JSON list of C-alpha atoms in Angstrom, two decimals:
[
{"chain": "A", "resi": 230, "resn": "UNK", "atom": "CA", "xyz": [0.03, -0.10, 0.10]},
{"chain": "A", "resi": 231, "resn": "UNK", "atom": "CA", "xyz": [1.39, 3.60, -1.02]},
{"chain": "A", "resi": 232, "resn": "UNK", "atom": "CA", "xyz": [1.15, 5.98, 2.11]},
{"chain": "A", "resi": 233, "resn": "UNK", "atom": "CA", "xyz": [-0.22, 9.51, 1.41]},
{"chain": "A", "resi": 234, "resn": "UNK", "atom": "CA", "xyz": [3.18, 10.99, 1.79]},
{"chain": "A", "resi": 235, "resn": "UNK", "atom": "CA", "xyz": [4.20, 9.13, -1.44]},
{"chain": "A", "resi": 236, "resn": "UNK", "atom": "CA", "xyz": [0.98, 9.65, -3.38]},
{"chain": "A", "resi": 237, "resn": "UNK", "atom": "CA", "xyz": [1.12, 13.40, -2.77]},
{"chain": "A", "resi": 238, "resn": "UNK", "atom": "CA", "xyz": [4.96, 13.78, -4.01]},
{"chain": "A", "resi": 239, "resn": "UNK", "atom": "CA", "xyz": [6.77, 13.35, -0.76]},
{"chain": "A", "resi": 240, "resn": "UNK", "atom": "CA", "xyz": [8.68, 16.06, 1.07]},
{"chain": "A", "resi": 241, "resn": "UNK", "atom": "CA", "xyz": [8.50, 18.84, -1.51]},
{"chain": "A", "resi": 242, "resn": "UNK", "atom": "CA", "xyz": [4.70, 18.61, -1.55]},
{"chain": "A", "resi": 243, "resn": "UNK", "atom": "CA", "xyz": [4.81, 18.55, 2.23]},
{"chain": "A", "resi": 244, "resn": "UNK", "atom": "CA", "xyz": [6.93, 21.64, 2.72]},
{"chain": "A", "resi": 245, "resn": "UNK", "atom": "CA", "xyz": [5.18, 23.15, 0.11]},
{"chain": "A", "resi": 246, "resn": "UNK", "atom": "CA", "xyz": [1.83, 22.73, 2.07]},
{"chain": "A", "resi": 247, "resn": "UNK", "atom": "CA", "xyz": [3.02, 23.76, 5.23]},
{"chain": "A", "resi": 248, "resn": "UNK", "atom": "CA", "xyz": [4.77, 27.08, 3.62]},
{"chain": "A", "resi": 249, "resn": "UNK", "atom": "CA", "xyz": [1.64, 28.01, 1.91]},
{"chain": "A", "resi": 250, "resn": "UNK", "atom": "CA", "xyz": [-0.26, 27.34, 5.23]},
{"chain": "A", "resi": 251, "resn": "UNK", "atom": "CA", "xyz": [1.84, 29.63, 6.92]},
{"chain": "A", "resi": 252, "resn": "UNK", "atom": "CA", "xyz": [1.87, 32.10, 3.94]},
{"chain": "A", "resi": 253, "resn": "UNK", "atom": "CA", "xyz": [-2.03, 32.39, 4.56]},
{"chain": "A", "resi": 254, "resn": "UNK", "atom": "CA", "xyz": [-2.04, 32.87, 8.15]},
{"chain": "A", "resi": 255, "resn": "UNK", "atom": "CA", "xyz": [0.91, 35.45, 7.78]},
{"chain": "A", "resi": 256, "resn": "UNK", "atom": "CA", "xyz": [-0.86, 37.52, 4.95]},
{"chain": "A", "resi": 257, "resn": "UNK", "atom": "CA", "xyz": [-4.72, 37.01, 4.83]},
{"chain": "A", "resi": 258, "resn": "UNK", "atom": "CA", "xyz": [-6.68, 38.82, 7.42]},
{"chain": "A", "resi": 259, "resn": "UNK", "atom": "CA", "xyz": [-9.21, 36.23, 7.48]},
{"chain": "A", "resi": 260, "resn": "UNK", "atom": "CA", "xyz": [-6.42, 34.26, 9.74]},
{"chain": "A", "resi": 261, "resn": "UNK", "atom": "CA", "xyz": [-5.71, 37.18, 11.93]},
{"chain": "A", "resi": 262, "resn": "UNK", "atom": "CA", "xyz": [-6.59, 35.63, 15.10]},
{"chain": "A", "resi": 263, "resn": "UNK", "atom": "CA", "xyz": [-4.61, 32.70, 14.23]},
{"chain": "A", "resi": 264, "resn": "UNK", "atom": "CA", "xyz": [-1.43, 34.68, 13.40]},
{"chain": "A", "resi": 265, "resn": "UNK", "atom": "CA", "xyz": [-1.72, 36.57, 16.33]},
{"chain": "A", "resi": 266, "resn": "UNK", "atom": "CA", "xyz": [-1.04, 33.32, 18.73]},
{"chain": "A", "resi": 267, "resn": "UNK", "atom": "CA", "xyz": [2.16, 32.70, 16.83]},
{"chain": "A", "resi": 268, "resn": "UNK", "atom": "CA", "xyz": [5.62, 34.30, 17.23]},
{"chain": "A", "resi": 269, "resn": "UNK", "atom": "CA", "xyz": [6.78, 37.01, 14.80]},
{"chain": "A", "resi": 270, "resn": "UNK", "atom": "CA", "xyz": [9.12, 34.44, 13.09]},
{"chain": "A", "resi": 271, "resn": "UNK", "atom": "CA", "xyz": [7.60, 31.76, 11.70]},
{"chain": "A", "resi": 272, "resn": "UNK", "atom": "CA", "xyz": [10.55, 29.79, 10.76]},
{"chain": "A", "resi": 273, "resn": "UNK", "atom": "CA", "xyz": [10.32, 27.20, 13.33]},
{"chain": "A", "resi": 274, "resn": "UNK", "atom": "CA", "xyz": [6.94, 26.62, 13.19]},
{"chain": "A", "resi": 275, "resn": "UNK", "atom": "CA", "xyz": [7.19, 26.24, 9.28]},
{"chain": "A", "resi": 276, "resn": "UNK", "atom": "CA", "xyz": [9.83, 23.66, 10.05]},
{"chain": "A", "resi": 277, "resn": "UNK", "atom": "CA", "xyz": [7.83, 22.02, 12.59]},
{"chain": "A", "resi": 278, "resn": "UNK", "atom": "CA", "xyz": [4.74, 21.48, 10.64]},
{"chain": "A", "resi": 279, "resn": "UNK", "atom": "CA", "xyz": [6.68, 20.09, 7.95]},
{"chain": "A", "resi": 280, "resn": "UNK", "atom": "CA", "xyz": [8.06, 17.55, 9.80]},
{"chain": "A", "resi": 281, "resn": "UNK", "atom": "CA", "xyz": [4.64, 16.74, 11.70]},
{"chain": "A", "resi": 282, "resn": "UNK", "atom": "CA", "xyz": [3.23, 16.42, 8.20]},
{"chain": "A", "resi": 283, "resn": "UNK", "atom": "CA", "xyz": [5.56, 13.97, 6.92]},
{"chain": "A", "resi": 284, "resn": "UNK", "atom": "CA", "xyz": [5.20, 11.83, 9.46]},
{"chain": "A", "resi": 285, "resn": "UNK", "atom": "CA", "xyz": [1.42, 11.80, 9.81]},
{"chain": "A", "resi": 286, "resn": "UNK", "atom": "CA", "xyz": [1.16, 11.17, 6.30]},
{"chain": "A", "resi": 287, "resn": "UNK", "atom": "CA", "xyz": [3.35, 8.14, 6.21]},
{"chain": "A", "resi": 288, "resn": "UNK", "atom": "CA", "xyz": [6.87, 9.58, 5.52]},
{"chain": "A", "resi": 289, "resn": "UNK", "atom": "CA", "xyz": [9.71, 10.49, 8.01]},
{"chain": "A", "resi": 290, "resn": "UNK", "atom": "CA", "xyz": [8.64, 10.16, 11.32]},
{"chain": "A", "resi": 291, "resn": "UNK", "atom": "CA", "xyz": [11.60, 12.13, 12.85]},
{"chain": "A", "resi": 292, "resn": "UNK", "atom": "CA", "xyz": [8.94, 14.50, 14.40]},
{"chain": "A", "resi": 293, "resn": "UNK", "atom": "CA", "xyz": [7.27, 11.89, 16.37]},
{"chain": "A", "resi": 294, "resn": "UNK", "atom": "CA", "xyz": [10.27, 9.85, 17.28]},
{"chain": "A", "resi": 295, "resn": "UNK", "atom": "CA", "xyz": [11.30, 13.03, 19.50]},
{"chain": "A", "resi": 296, "resn": "UNK", "atom": "CA", "xyz": [8.40, 12.10, 21.53]},
{"chain": "A", "resi": 297, "resn": "UNK", "atom": "CA", "xyz": [6.11, 14.95, 21.00]},
{"chain": "A", "resi": 298, "resn": "UNK", "atom": "CA", "xyz": [2.49, 14.99, 21.37]},
{"chain": "A", "resi": 299, "resn": "UNK", "atom": "CA", "xyz": [0.69, 17.55, 19.06]},
{"chain": "A", "resi": 300, "resn": "UNK", "atom": "CA", "xyz": [-2.01, 17.97, 21.37]},
{"chain": "A", "resi": 301, "resn": "UNK", "atom": "CA", "xyz": [0.10, 18.67, 24.49]},
{"chain": "A", "resi": 302, "resn": "UNK", "atom": "CA", "xyz": [2.23, 21.23, 22.33]},
{"chain": "A", "resi": 303, "resn": "UNK", "atom": "CA", "xyz": [-1.07, 23.32, 21.89]},
{"chain": "A", "resi": 304, "resn": "UNK", "atom": "CA", "xyz": [-2.57, 23.02, 25.25]},
{"chain": "A", "resi": 305, "resn": "UNK", "atom": "CA", "xyz": [-0.73, 26.16, 26.47]},
{"chain": "A", "resi": 306, "resn": "UNK", "atom": "CA", "xyz": [-2.78, 28.44, 23.66]},
{"chain": "A", "resi": 307, "resn": "UNK", "atom": "CA", "xyz": [-6.42, 29.47, 23.90]},
{"chain": "A", "resi": 308, "resn": "UNK", "atom": "CA", "xyz": [-7.75, 27.60, 21.16]},
{"chain": "A", "resi": 309, "resn": "UNK", "atom": "CA", "xyz": [-11.71, 28.47, 20.36]},
{"chain": "A", "resi": 310, "resn": "UNK", "atom": "CA", "xyz": [-13.69, 26.90, 17.83]},
{"chain": "A", "resi": 311, "resn": "UNK", "atom": "CA", "xyz": [-13.22, 29.87, 15.78]},
{"chain": "A", "resi": 312, "resn": "UNK", "atom": "CA", "xyz": [-9.65, 29.47, 15.89]},
{"chain": "A", "resi": 313, "resn": "UNK", "atom": "CA", "xyz": [-9.89, 25.88, 14.93]},
{"chain": "A", "resi": 314, "resn": "UNK", "atom": "CA", "xyz": [-12.16, 26.35, 12.11]},
{"chain": "A", "resi": 315, "resn": "UNK", "atom": "CA", "xyz": [-9.42, 29.34, 10.84]},
{"chain": "A", "resi": 316, "resn": "UNK", "atom": "CA", "xyz": [-6.63, 26.58, 11.25]},
{"chain": "A", "resi": 317, "resn": "UNK", "atom": "CA", "xyz": [-8.88, 23.98, 9.44]},
{"chain": "A", "resi": 318, "resn": "UNK", "atom": "CA", "xyz": [-10.05, 26.60, 6.44]},
{"chain": "A", "resi": 319, "resn": "UNK", "atom": "CA", "xyz": [-6.16, 27.85, 6.02]},
{"chain": "A", "resi": 320, "resn": "UNK", "atom": "CA", "xyz": [-4.89, 24.10, 6.07]},
{"chain": "A", "resi": 321, "resn": "UNK", "atom": "CA", "xyz": [-7.77, 23.04, 3.44]},
{"chain": "A", "resi": 322, "resn": "UNK", "atom": "CA", "xyz": [-6.52, 25.80, 1.23]},
{"chain": "A", "resi": 323, "resn": "UNK", "atom": "CA", "xyz": [-3.17, 24.94, 1.31]},
{"chain": "A", "resi": 324, "resn": "UNK", "atom": "CA", "xyz": [-3.46, 21.41, 0.52]},
{"chain": "A", "resi": 325, "resn": "UNK", "atom": "CA", "xyz": [-6.05, 22.32, -2.33]},
{"chain": "A", "resi": 326, "resn": "UNK", "atom": "CA", "xyz": [-3.56, 24.70, -3.63]},
{"chain": "A", "resi": 327, "resn": "UNK", "atom": "CA", "xyz": [-0.91, 21.79, -4.38]},
{"chain": "A", "resi": 328, "resn": "UNK", "atom": "CA", "xyz": [-1.06, 20.62, -8.17]},
{"chain": "A", "resi": 329, "resn": "UNK", "atom": "CA", "xyz": [-1.26, 17.18, -8.89]},
{"chain": "A", "resi": 330, "resn": "UNK", "atom": "CA", "xyz": [-3.02, 15.80, -5.52]},
{"chain": "A", "resi": 331, "resn": "UNK", "atom": "CA", "xyz": [-5.93, 13.58, -5.97]},
{"chain": "A", "resi": 332, "resn": "UNK", "atom": "CA", "xyz": [-8.81, 15.40, -4.88]},
{"chain": "A", "resi": 333, "resn": "UNK", "atom": "CA", "xyz": [-10.27, 12.74, -2.94]},
{"chain": "A", "resi": 334, "resn": "UNK", "atom": "CA", "xyz": [-7.20, 12.37, -0.96]},
{"chain": "A", "resi": 335, "resn": "UNK", "atom": "CA", "xyz": [-6.92, 16.07, -0.35]},
{"chain": "A", "resi": 336, "resn": "UNK", "atom": "CA", "xyz": [-10.18, 16.18, 0.75]},
{"chain": "A", "resi": 337, "resn": "UNK", "atom": "CA", "xyz": [-9.47, 13.25, 3.07]},
{"chain": "A", "resi": 338, "resn": "UNK", "atom": "CA", "xyz": [-6.27, 14.86, 4.42]},
{"chain": "A", "resi": 339, "resn": "UNK", "atom": "CA", "xyz": [-8.02, 18.20, 5.04]},
{"chain": "A", "resi": 340, "resn": "UNK", "atom": "CA", "xyz": [-10.95, 16.22, 6.70]},
{"chain": "A", "resi": 341, "resn": "UNK", "atom": "CA", "xyz": [-8.49, 14.49, 9.21]},
{"chain": "A", "resi": 342, "resn": "UNK", "atom": "CA", "xyz": [-6.59, 17.63, 10.10]},
{"chain": "A", "resi": 343, "resn": "UNK", "atom": "CA", "xyz": [-9.70, 19.80, 10.53]},
{"chain": "A", "resi": 344, "resn": "UNK", "atom": "CA", "xyz": [-10.92, 16.85, 12.83]},
{"chain": "A", "resi": 345, "resn": "UNK", "atom": "CA", "xyz": [-7.62, 17.31, 14.74]},
{"chain": "A", "resi": 346, "resn": "UNK", "atom": "CA", "xyz": [-8.08, 20.98, 14.91]},
{"chain": "A", "resi": 347, "resn": "UNK", "atom": "CA", "xyz": [-11.40, 20.81, 16.71]},
{"chain": "A", "resi": 348, "resn": "UNK", "atom": "CA", "xyz": [-9.85, 18.51, 19.14]},
{"chain": "A", "resi": 349, "resn": "UNK", "atom": "CA", "xyz": [-7.53, 21.02, 20.44]},
{"chain": "A", "resi": 350, "resn": "UNK", "atom": "CA", "xyz": [-10.50, 23.23, 21.15]},
{"chain": "A", "resi": 351, "resn": "UNK", "atom": "CA", "xyz": [-9.77, 24.28, 25.00]},
{"chain": "A", "resi": 352, "resn": "UNK", "atom": "CA", "xyz": [-11.60, 27.35, 25.36]},
{"chain": "A", "resi": 353, "resn": "UNK", "atom": "CA", "xyz": [-15.27, 28.28, 24.59]},
{"chain": "A", "resi": 354, "resn": "UNK", "atom": "CA", "xyz": [-16.81, 31.49, 24.07]},
{"chain": "A", "resi": 355, "resn": "UNK", "atom": "CA", "xyz": [-18.48, 31.77, 27.36]},
{"chain": "A", "resi": 356, "resn": "UNK", "atom": "CA", "xyz": [-15.07, 30.88, 29.22]},
{"chain": "A", "resi": 357, "resn": "UNK", "atom": "CA", "xyz": [-13.40, 33.59, 27.13]},
{"chain": "A", "resi": 358, "resn": "UNK", "atom": "CA", "xyz": [-16.34, 36.42, 28.10]},
{"chain": "A", "resi": 359, "resn": "UNK", "atom": "CA", "xyz": [-15.86, 35.53, 31.92]}
]
């Protein structure tokens, strides 16, 4: 069975998706709230997302071999449903922008990653207002 990593084009495509994602949140005001929780310099998170996506999609697992948990890493950030939706929308756009990815695979990846983003919600609007 071929991995999604191989099917989408491997490292170059994974890096392009991660870079497109961070370009979107850095430049598109639709993702302003998401951008606000990131440091000014996005180089480290661009690299980290590339490594995460590589392993997550069936490629090199160096990010996972460091013993990190994606959920734990994000627990310190106040993640609302709106913020998770921004992340999911930007990731969906980044995946769909890559030429040559099978549309069904792109949709499946975007859906799975969106589900992960929603699993990180740790702040409701009611909590934020209090």
